JSON list of C-alpha atoms in Angstrom, two decimals:
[
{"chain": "A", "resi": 24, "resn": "UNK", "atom": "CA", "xyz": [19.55, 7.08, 33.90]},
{"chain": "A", "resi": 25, "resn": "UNK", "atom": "CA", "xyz": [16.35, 9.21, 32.21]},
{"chain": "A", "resi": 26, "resn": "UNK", "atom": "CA", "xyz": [14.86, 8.03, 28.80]},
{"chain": "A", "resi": 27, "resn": "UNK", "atom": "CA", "xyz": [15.77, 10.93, 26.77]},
{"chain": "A", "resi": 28, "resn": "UNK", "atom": "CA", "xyz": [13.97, 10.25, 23.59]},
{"chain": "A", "resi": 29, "resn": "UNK", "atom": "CA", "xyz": [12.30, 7.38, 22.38]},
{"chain": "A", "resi": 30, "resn": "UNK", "atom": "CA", "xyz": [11.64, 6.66, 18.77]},
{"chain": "A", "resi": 31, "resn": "UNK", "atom": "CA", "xyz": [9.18, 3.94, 17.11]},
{"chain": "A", "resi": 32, "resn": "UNK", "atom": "CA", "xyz": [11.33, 2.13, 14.41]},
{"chain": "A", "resi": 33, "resn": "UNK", "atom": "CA", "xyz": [9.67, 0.02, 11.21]},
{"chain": "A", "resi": 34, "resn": "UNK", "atom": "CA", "xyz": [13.01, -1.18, 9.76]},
{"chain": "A", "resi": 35, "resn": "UNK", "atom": "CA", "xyz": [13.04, -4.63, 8.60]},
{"chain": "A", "resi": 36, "resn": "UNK", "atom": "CA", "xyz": [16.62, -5.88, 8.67]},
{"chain": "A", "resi": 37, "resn": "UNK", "atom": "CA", "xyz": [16.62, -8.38, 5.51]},
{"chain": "A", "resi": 38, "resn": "UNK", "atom": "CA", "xyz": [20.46, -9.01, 5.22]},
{"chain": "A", "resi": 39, "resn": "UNK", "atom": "CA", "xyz": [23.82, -7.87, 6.69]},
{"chain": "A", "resi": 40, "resn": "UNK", "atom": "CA", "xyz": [27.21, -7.77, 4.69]},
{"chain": "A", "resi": 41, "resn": "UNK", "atom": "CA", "xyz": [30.41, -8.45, 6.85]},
{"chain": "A", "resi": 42, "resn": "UNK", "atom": "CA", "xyz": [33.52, -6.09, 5.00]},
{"chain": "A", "resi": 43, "resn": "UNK", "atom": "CA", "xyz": [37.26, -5.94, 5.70]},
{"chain": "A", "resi": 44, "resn": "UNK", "atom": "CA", "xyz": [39.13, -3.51, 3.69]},
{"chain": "A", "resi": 45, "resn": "UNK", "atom": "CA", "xyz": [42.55, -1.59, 4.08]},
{"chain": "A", "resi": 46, "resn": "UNK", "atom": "CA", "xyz": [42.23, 1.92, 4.01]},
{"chain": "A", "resi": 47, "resn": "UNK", "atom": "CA", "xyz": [45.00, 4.37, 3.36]},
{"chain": "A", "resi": 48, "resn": "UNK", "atom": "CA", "xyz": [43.96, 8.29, 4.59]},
{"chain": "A", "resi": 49, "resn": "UNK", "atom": "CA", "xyz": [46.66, 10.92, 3.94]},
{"chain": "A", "resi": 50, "resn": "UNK", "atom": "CA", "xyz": [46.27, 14.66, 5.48]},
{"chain": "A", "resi": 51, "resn": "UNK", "atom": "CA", "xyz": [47.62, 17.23, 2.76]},
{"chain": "A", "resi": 52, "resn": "UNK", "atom": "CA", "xyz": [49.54, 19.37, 5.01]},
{"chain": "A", "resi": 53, "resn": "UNK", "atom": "CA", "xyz": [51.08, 22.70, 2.50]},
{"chain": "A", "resi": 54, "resn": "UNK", "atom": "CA", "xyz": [53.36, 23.30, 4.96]},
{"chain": "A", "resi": 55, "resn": "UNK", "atom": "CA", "xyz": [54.67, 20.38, 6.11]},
{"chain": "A", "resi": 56, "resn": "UNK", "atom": "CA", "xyz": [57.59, 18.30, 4.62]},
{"chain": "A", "resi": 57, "resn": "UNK", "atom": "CA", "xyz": [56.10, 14.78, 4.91]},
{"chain": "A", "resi": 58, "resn": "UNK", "atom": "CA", "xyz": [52.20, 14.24, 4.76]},
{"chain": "A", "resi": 59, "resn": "UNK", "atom": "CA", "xyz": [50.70, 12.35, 8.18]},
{"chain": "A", "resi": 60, "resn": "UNK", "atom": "CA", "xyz": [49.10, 9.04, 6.84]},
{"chain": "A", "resi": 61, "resn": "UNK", "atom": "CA", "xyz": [47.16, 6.44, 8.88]},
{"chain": "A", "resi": 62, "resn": "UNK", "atom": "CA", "xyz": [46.59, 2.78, 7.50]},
{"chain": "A", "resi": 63, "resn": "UNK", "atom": "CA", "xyz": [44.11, 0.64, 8.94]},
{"chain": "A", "resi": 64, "resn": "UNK", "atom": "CA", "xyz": [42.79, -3.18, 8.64]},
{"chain": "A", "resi": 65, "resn": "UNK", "atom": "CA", "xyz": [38.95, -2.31, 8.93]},
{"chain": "A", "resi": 66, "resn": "UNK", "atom": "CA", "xyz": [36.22, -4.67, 9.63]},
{"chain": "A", "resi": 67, "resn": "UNK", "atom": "CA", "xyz": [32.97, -3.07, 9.46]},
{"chain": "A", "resi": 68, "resn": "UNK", "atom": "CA", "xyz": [28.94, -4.61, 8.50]},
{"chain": "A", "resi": 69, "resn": "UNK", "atom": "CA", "xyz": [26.46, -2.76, 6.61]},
{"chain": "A", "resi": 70, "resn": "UNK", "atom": "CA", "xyz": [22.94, -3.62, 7.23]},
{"chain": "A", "resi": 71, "resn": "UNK", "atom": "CA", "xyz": [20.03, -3.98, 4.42]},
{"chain": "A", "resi": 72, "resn": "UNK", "atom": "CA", "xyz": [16.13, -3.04, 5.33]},
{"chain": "A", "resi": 73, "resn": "UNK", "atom": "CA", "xyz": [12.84, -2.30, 4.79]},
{"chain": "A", "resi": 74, "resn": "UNK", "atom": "CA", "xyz": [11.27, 0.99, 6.29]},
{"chain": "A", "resi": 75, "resn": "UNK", "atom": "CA", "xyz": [8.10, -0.48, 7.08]},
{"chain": "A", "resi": 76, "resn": "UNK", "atom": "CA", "xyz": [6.64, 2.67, 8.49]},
{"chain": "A", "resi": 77, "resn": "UNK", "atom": "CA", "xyz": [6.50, 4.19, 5.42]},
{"chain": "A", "resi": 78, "resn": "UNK", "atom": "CA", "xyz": [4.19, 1.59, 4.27]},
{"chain": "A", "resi": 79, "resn": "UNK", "atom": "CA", "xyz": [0.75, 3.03, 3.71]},
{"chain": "A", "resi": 80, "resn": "UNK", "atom": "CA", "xyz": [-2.97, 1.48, 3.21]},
{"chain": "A", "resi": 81, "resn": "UNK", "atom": "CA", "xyz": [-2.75, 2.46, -0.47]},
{"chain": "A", "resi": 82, "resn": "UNK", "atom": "CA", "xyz": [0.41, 0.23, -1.03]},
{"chain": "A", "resi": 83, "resn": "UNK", "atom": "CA", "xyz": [-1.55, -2.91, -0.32]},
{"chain": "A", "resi": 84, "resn": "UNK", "atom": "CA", "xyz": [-4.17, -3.64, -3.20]},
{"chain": "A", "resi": 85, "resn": "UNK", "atom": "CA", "xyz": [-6.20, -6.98, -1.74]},
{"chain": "A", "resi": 86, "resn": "UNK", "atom": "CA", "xyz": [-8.40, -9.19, -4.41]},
{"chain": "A", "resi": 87, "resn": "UNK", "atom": "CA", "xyz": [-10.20, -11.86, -4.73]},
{"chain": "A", "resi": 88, "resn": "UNK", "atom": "CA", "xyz": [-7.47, -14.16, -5.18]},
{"chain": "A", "resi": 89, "resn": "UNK", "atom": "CA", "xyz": [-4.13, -12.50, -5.12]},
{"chain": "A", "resi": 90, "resn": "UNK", "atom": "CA", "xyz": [-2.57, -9.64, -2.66]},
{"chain": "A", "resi": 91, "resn": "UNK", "atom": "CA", "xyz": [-0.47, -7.28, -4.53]},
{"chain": "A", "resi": 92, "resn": "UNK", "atom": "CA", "xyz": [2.15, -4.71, -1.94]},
{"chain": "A", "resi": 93, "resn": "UNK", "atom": "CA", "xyz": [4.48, -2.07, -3.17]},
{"chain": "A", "resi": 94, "resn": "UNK", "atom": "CA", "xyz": [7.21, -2.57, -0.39]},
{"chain": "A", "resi": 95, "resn": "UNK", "atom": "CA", "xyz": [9.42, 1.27, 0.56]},
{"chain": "A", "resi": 96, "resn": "UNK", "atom": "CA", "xyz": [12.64, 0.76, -1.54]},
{"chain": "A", "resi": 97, "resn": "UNK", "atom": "CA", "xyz": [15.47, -0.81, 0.03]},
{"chain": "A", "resi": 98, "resn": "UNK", "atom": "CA", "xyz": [18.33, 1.10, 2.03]},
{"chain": "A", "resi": 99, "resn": "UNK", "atom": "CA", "xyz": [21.26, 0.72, 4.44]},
{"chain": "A", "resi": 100, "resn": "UNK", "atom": "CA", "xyz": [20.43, 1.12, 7.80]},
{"chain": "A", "resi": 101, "resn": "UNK", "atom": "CA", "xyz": [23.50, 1.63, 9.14]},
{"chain": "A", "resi": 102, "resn": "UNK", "atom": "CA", "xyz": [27.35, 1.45, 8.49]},
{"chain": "A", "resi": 103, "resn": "UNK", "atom": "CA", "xyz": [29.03, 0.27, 11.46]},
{"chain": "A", "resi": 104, "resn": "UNK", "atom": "CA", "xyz": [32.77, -0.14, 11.90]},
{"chain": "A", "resi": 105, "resn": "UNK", "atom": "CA", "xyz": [33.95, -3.41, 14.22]},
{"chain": "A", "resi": 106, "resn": "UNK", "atom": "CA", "xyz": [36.40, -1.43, 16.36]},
{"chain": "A", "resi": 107, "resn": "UNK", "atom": "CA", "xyz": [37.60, -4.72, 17.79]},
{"chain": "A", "resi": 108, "resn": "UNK", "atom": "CA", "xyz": [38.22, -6.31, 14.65]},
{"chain": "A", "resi": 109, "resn": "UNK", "atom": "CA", "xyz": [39.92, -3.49, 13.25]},
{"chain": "A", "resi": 110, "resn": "UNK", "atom": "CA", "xyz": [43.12, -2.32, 13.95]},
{"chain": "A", "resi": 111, "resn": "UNK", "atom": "CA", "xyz": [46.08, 0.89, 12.46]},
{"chain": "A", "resi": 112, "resn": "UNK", "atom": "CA", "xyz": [48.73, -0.53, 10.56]},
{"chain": "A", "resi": 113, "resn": "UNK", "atom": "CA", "xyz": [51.08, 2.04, 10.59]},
{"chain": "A", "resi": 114, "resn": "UNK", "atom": "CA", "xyz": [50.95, 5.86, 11.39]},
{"chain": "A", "resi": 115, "resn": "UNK", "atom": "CA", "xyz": [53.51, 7.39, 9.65]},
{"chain": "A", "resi": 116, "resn": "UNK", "atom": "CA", "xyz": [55.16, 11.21, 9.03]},
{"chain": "A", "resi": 117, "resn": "UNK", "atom": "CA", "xyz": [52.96, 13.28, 11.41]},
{"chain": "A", "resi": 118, "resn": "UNK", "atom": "CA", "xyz": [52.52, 16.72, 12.05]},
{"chain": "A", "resi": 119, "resn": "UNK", "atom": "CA", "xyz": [51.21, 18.93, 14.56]},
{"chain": "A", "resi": 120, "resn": "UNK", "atom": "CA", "xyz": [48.23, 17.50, 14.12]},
{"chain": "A", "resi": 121, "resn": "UNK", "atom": "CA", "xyz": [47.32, 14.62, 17.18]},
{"chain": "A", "resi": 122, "resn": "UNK", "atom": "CA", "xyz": [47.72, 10.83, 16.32]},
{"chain": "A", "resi": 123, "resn": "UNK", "atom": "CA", "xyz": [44.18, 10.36, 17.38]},
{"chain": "A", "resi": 124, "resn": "UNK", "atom": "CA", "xyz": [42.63, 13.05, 15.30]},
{"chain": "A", "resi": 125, "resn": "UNK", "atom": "CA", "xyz": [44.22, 11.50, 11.71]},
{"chain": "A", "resi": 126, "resn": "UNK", "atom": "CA", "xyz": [42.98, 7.98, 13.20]},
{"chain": "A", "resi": 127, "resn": "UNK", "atom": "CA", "xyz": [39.81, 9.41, 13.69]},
{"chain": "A", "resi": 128, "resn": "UNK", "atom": "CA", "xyz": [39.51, 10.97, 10.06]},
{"chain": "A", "resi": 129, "resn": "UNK", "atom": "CA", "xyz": [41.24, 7.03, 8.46]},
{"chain": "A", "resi": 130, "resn": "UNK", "atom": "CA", "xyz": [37.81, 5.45, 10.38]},
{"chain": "A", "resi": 131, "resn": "UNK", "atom": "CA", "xyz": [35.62, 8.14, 9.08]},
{"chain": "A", "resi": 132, "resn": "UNK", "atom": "CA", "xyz": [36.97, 7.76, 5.68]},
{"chain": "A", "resi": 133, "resn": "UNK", "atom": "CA", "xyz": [36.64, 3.40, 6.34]},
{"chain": "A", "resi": 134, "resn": "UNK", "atom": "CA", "xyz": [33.35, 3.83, 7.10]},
{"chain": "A", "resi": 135, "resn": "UNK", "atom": "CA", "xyz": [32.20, 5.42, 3.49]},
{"chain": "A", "resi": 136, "resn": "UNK", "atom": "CA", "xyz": [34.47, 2.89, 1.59]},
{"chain": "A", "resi": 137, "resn": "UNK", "atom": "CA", "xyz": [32.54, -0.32, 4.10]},
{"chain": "A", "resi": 138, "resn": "UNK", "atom": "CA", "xyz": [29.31, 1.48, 2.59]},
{"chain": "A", "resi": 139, "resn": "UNK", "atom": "CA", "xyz": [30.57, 1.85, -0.89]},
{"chain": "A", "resi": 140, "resn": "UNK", "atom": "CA", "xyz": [31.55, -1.64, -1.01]},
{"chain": "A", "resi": 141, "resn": "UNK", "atom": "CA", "xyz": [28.58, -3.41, 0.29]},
{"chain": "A", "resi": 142, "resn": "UNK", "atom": "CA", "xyz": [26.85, -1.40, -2.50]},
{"chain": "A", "resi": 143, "resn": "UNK", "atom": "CA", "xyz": [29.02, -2.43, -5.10]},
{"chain": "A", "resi": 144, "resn": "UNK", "atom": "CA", "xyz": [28.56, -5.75, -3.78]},
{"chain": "A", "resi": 145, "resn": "UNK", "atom": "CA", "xyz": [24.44, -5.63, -4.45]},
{"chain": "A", "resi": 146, "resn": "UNK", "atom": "CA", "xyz": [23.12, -5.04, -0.69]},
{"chain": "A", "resi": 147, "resn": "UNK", "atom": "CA", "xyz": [20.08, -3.25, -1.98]},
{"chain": "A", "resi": 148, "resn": "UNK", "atom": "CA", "xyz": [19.17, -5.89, -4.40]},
{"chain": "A", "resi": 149, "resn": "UNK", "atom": "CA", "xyz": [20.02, -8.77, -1.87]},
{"chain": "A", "resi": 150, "resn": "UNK", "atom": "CA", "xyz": [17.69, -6.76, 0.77]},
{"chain": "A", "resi": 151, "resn": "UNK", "atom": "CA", "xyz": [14.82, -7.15, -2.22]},
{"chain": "A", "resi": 152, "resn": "UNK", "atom": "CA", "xyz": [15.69, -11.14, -2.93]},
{"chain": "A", "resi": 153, "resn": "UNK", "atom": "CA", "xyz": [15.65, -11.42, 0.96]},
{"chain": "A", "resi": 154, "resn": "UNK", "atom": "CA", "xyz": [12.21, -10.00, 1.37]},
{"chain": "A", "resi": 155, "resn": "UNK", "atom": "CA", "xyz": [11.09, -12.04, -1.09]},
{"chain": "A", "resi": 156, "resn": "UNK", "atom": "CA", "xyz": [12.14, -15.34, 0.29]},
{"chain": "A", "resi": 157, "resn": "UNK", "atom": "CA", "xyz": [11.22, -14.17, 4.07]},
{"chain": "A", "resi": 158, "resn": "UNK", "atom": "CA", "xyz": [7.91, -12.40, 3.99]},
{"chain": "A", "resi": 159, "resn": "UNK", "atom": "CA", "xyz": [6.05, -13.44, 0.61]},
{"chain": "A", "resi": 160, "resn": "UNK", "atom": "CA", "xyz": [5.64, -17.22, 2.35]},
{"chain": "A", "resi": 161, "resn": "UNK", "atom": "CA", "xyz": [4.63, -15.68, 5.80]},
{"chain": "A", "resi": 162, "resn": "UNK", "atom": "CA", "xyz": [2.06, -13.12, 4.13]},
{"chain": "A", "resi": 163, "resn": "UNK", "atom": "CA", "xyz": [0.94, -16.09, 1.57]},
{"chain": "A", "resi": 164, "resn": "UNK", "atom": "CA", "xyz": [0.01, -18.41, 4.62]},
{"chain": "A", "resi": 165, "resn": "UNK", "atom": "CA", "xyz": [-1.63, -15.56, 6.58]},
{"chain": "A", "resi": 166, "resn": "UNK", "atom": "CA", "xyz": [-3.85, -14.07, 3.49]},
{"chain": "A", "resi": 167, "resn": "UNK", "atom": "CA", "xyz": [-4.05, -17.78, 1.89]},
{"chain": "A", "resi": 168, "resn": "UNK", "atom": "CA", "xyz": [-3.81, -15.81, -1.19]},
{"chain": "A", "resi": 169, "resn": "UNK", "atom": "CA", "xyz": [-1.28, -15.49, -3.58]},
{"chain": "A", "resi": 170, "resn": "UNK", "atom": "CA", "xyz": [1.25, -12.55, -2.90]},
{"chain": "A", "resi": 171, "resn": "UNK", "atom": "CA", "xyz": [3.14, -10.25, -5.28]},
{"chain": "A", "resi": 172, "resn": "UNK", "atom": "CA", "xyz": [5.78, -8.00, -3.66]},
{"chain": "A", "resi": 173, "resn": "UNK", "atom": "CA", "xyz": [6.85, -5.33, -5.76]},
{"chain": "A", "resi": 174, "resn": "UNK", "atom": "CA", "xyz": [9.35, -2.48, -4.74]},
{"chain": "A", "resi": 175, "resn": "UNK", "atom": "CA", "xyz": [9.07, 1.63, -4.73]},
{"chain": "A", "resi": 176, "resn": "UNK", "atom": "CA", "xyz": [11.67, 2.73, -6.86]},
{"chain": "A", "resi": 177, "resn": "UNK", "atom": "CA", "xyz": [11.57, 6.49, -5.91]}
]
């Protein structure tokens, strides 16, 4: 095996969302009788974090009695569908086109709903209540100052 790329991360993982959702894909096929459609039971996580690296000196203002940092805004750092966990319901009126290629589009199409969800569901803003609870007690007994997190809102 070679290395071939290596990559220095700075995500924080603050708080991961376990989805299951039934998705429905249909391929719109003009000139076929019966559209191909795929339904799948999809479990899938979605991951909250911090991008540390793009912390910078200037984002930390240190005084006298009180530390004030401007944490990166929130994200998802991935979208990740549980293959295991999921499994196709029923395939139903296909085409010319292969089984495996309208199962492939159903996951692709699971894996933007799993995303959608978790941000309907508040990810971003339980990755900030996360951060609060985890790092403003470790950074409070480290300084032994008072510490304000606030968040880049882009």
């Amino acid at each position: 095996m070679i290395v071939e790329r290596m990559e220095a991360l700075g995500r924080l993982e603050l708080v991961r969302f376990y989805l299951k959702d039934i998705i429905e894909h249909t391929e719109y096929i003009k000139w076929w009788p019966l559209d191909p459609k795929a339904v799948l039971i999809v479990s899938g996580e979605v991951v909250g974090c911090l991008d540390l690296a793009r912390l910078d000196t200037n984002d930390i203002k240190i005084s006298a009695d009180h530390v004030e940092i401007l944490l990166p805004k929130p994200e998802i750092c991935y979208v990740k569908v549980n293959h295991k966990e999921s499994k196709v319901y029923t395939i139903s009126n296909l085409s010319s086109k292969p089984d495996a290629e309208i199962i492939d589009m159903a996951y692709k199409l699971a894996e933007t709903k799993i995303e959608e969800g978790a941000l309907e569901m508040r990810v971003l803003e339980q990755t900030k209540f996360n951060a609060q609870v985890m790092l403003k007690p470790i950074l409070e007994t480290i300084t032994s100052k008072k510490v304000y997190l606030r968040f880049d809102e882009e």
